[in-house]
Amino acid sequence: VSPAVKKITRVLIANRGEIAVRIARTLREMGITPIAVYSEVDRTAPHVRACELAVELGPAPANESYLVIDKILAAAKQTGADAIHPGYGFLSENAGFAEAVTRAGLTFIGPSADAMRVMGSKTGARRAVTAAKVPVVPGTPPMASVEEARSEAKKLGYPVMIKASSGGGGKGMRLVASEAELESAYRGARSEAKSAFGDDTVYLEKAILEPKHIEIQIFGGPDGKAVWLGERECSMQRRHQKVIEETPSPAIDEATRAAMGAVAVRAAEAVAYTGAGTCEFLFDPASKNFYFLEMNTRLQVEHPVTELCCGTDLVEAQVRVARGEPLPWRQEQIVRRGHAIEARLYAEDPSRNFMPSPGDIVDLVLPQGPGVRVDCGVASGFTVPRFYDPMIAKIAVWAEDRERARKKLLRALAETAVKGITTNGAFLRTLLAAPSFADGTYHTGSIVELMAAGSAPTSEHASVVGMLAAVVQQYRKDLEKSRQAAQGGARGGRSSAWRSIGRGGW
Amino acid sequence: MHYVALVKGGSDGTNQETAVEIQELAPFQYRITLDGKEHHVDARALRTDSLSLRVGDEIYDIESEEDPSGAGQNLLVRGELVTVEVVDVRTLHLRKAASTHSSGKGPREVRSPMPGKVVAVLAKDGDTVTEGQGLLVIEAMKMENELKSPKAGIVKKLAIQQGAVVEGNAVLCVVE
């Protein structure tokens, strides 16, 4: 360890849910103390239990807890943290936060505030990459009013996409097919952007129909040089929210992949980017053209598929680069092997227009076995709060090839059961089994098409077995009821085995 | 013991009715007849609402839970979700009799589909609304959901204010 290297021994994780748990795991492996922050409703959340120190931030709404910079800095001071990892979402792409962390004498595990400011703003990123001769989709600067949006949309030609300037994760984004839809879409995008990012600035972009969403994972070192770690295809999206991600993409050949990688590295080096980042591209399978969409200046939700295929730990690399160490790999040392697919488990009900379904998790069964990785932010007995993102877990698999990985993920999801709340688990299996996913031709509109086609009816076999199980349960319930009635309601208290064997105590 | 099993048919709301007879042969061993077809079932409870079922030589690990909206039992069978309600014959008759009486165009309750915050109230008490017209907007998990009128009619008992926090399944208003 060179003397120039910064000391990082205690890291505050300014986040919650599965990503906070995931970061805490790597920190523990590195011998670094993980520190949690939490809101009132998250006291018993897995991310708190995964850490060694924890500080309560305040009430449940994110703008009174996870988004309050002063409270997070105070928590860092109180616990003696020397660095802060922002995770994804919340403050992860807030340049003001990165600056405040540095000003407080702490290390921000992420890119510099300057790079975030340029790349984090979609309009700024477009300017920067266009200068570096990176192809972009035609678009506009931020819109001042709905009137301006209307006239700019006419110039671009419908369909257009409305996007939040400080957006990400599909929030504050709307596809507008015609002028009639513009006004309500504009208003909807702005209010969603406001509540998700605290900034309601939006801009327009020409929409490319049936595109694929392909992104390149990049990593910048302290010397301003960057490498890329393959791509991820994230075309299975619903309302611009990714649902299934995989690497490598079945749609691109080695030449396109290499061209995208080179462009992504150029974009990153243009702003002397340090740490983990992602360049998102729209890919037109017909013309094989790709367009730079935006750069995400954070660790992505779907980073596990890259880790699985590259055999790396991106969080560890983030910490090492934040300490000032050189990148752990040279470009030629990055070897991708096999195929990885990830599915996001959401607390939402696909049969009721994907309505969020917060509530108590009564029981949770997670998949196991060869090649299965689970990143989960909830636990049995935990109440999924209604205040945050509905994603509760990521199930990722690795196999030697795509078809094996697809079958493995189907198998893993069949093992998964979340009781007490509704999830999209069965819906994820429907997507993985769809012909367009199996043959790799799916695009960003595929989920809507698949939903219009209707979900497959329950098989006769499953209905019969389901009935048998339900009948046994009902029969036992009725039997128990009549037994109790016969005893006149006098119930013998069951004695707990814990009481008889646990007497010794600590 | 005799039952009727109702397999819920998804969005169109049709249920498939099956006559059931169950007989306990020995501890954990049952003979179950579904519409005349006999099945030999060995059923062991694992944890709460979870069963290992052996049907003939086939083994099934079944996770189940009560459906939150009261539609019956949700069962996960090798990755497929099945909703089944098991009722006795008398309950089914009573229910059918009741539904023929109330099948008219009576008042319909508008219930909160989830716990959340009311971010907009789009109609007033006494408003005449059309079917599908937005009445309220509820927000949970950063997602806004518009609640639409289930029928054409007049809005009644709408007392909820913008900013109010509501529980799941709470009655928010009635459309008559």
Coordinates of C-alpha atoms in Angstrom, one line a residue, chain A residues 59 64 92 124 166 195 247 251 321 346 349 377 478 483:
Chain A
P59 CA -39.3 9.9 9.6
E64 CA -37.0 13.6 5.7
S92 CA -26.1 8.7 -5.5
G124 CA -24.8 18.1 -20.1
S166 CA -31.8 14.6 -13.4
S195 CA -41.0 13.7 -6.3
T247 CA -24.9 -10.1 -20.3
A251 CA -28.3 -8.9 -30.2
V321 CA -10.2 3.4 -6.5
Y346 CA -40.9 -6.2 -7.2
D349 CA -49.3 -6.9 -8.6
G377 CA -33.4 -6.3 0.9
D478 CA -62.4 -27.7 9.7
R483 CA -62.1 -30.6 17.7

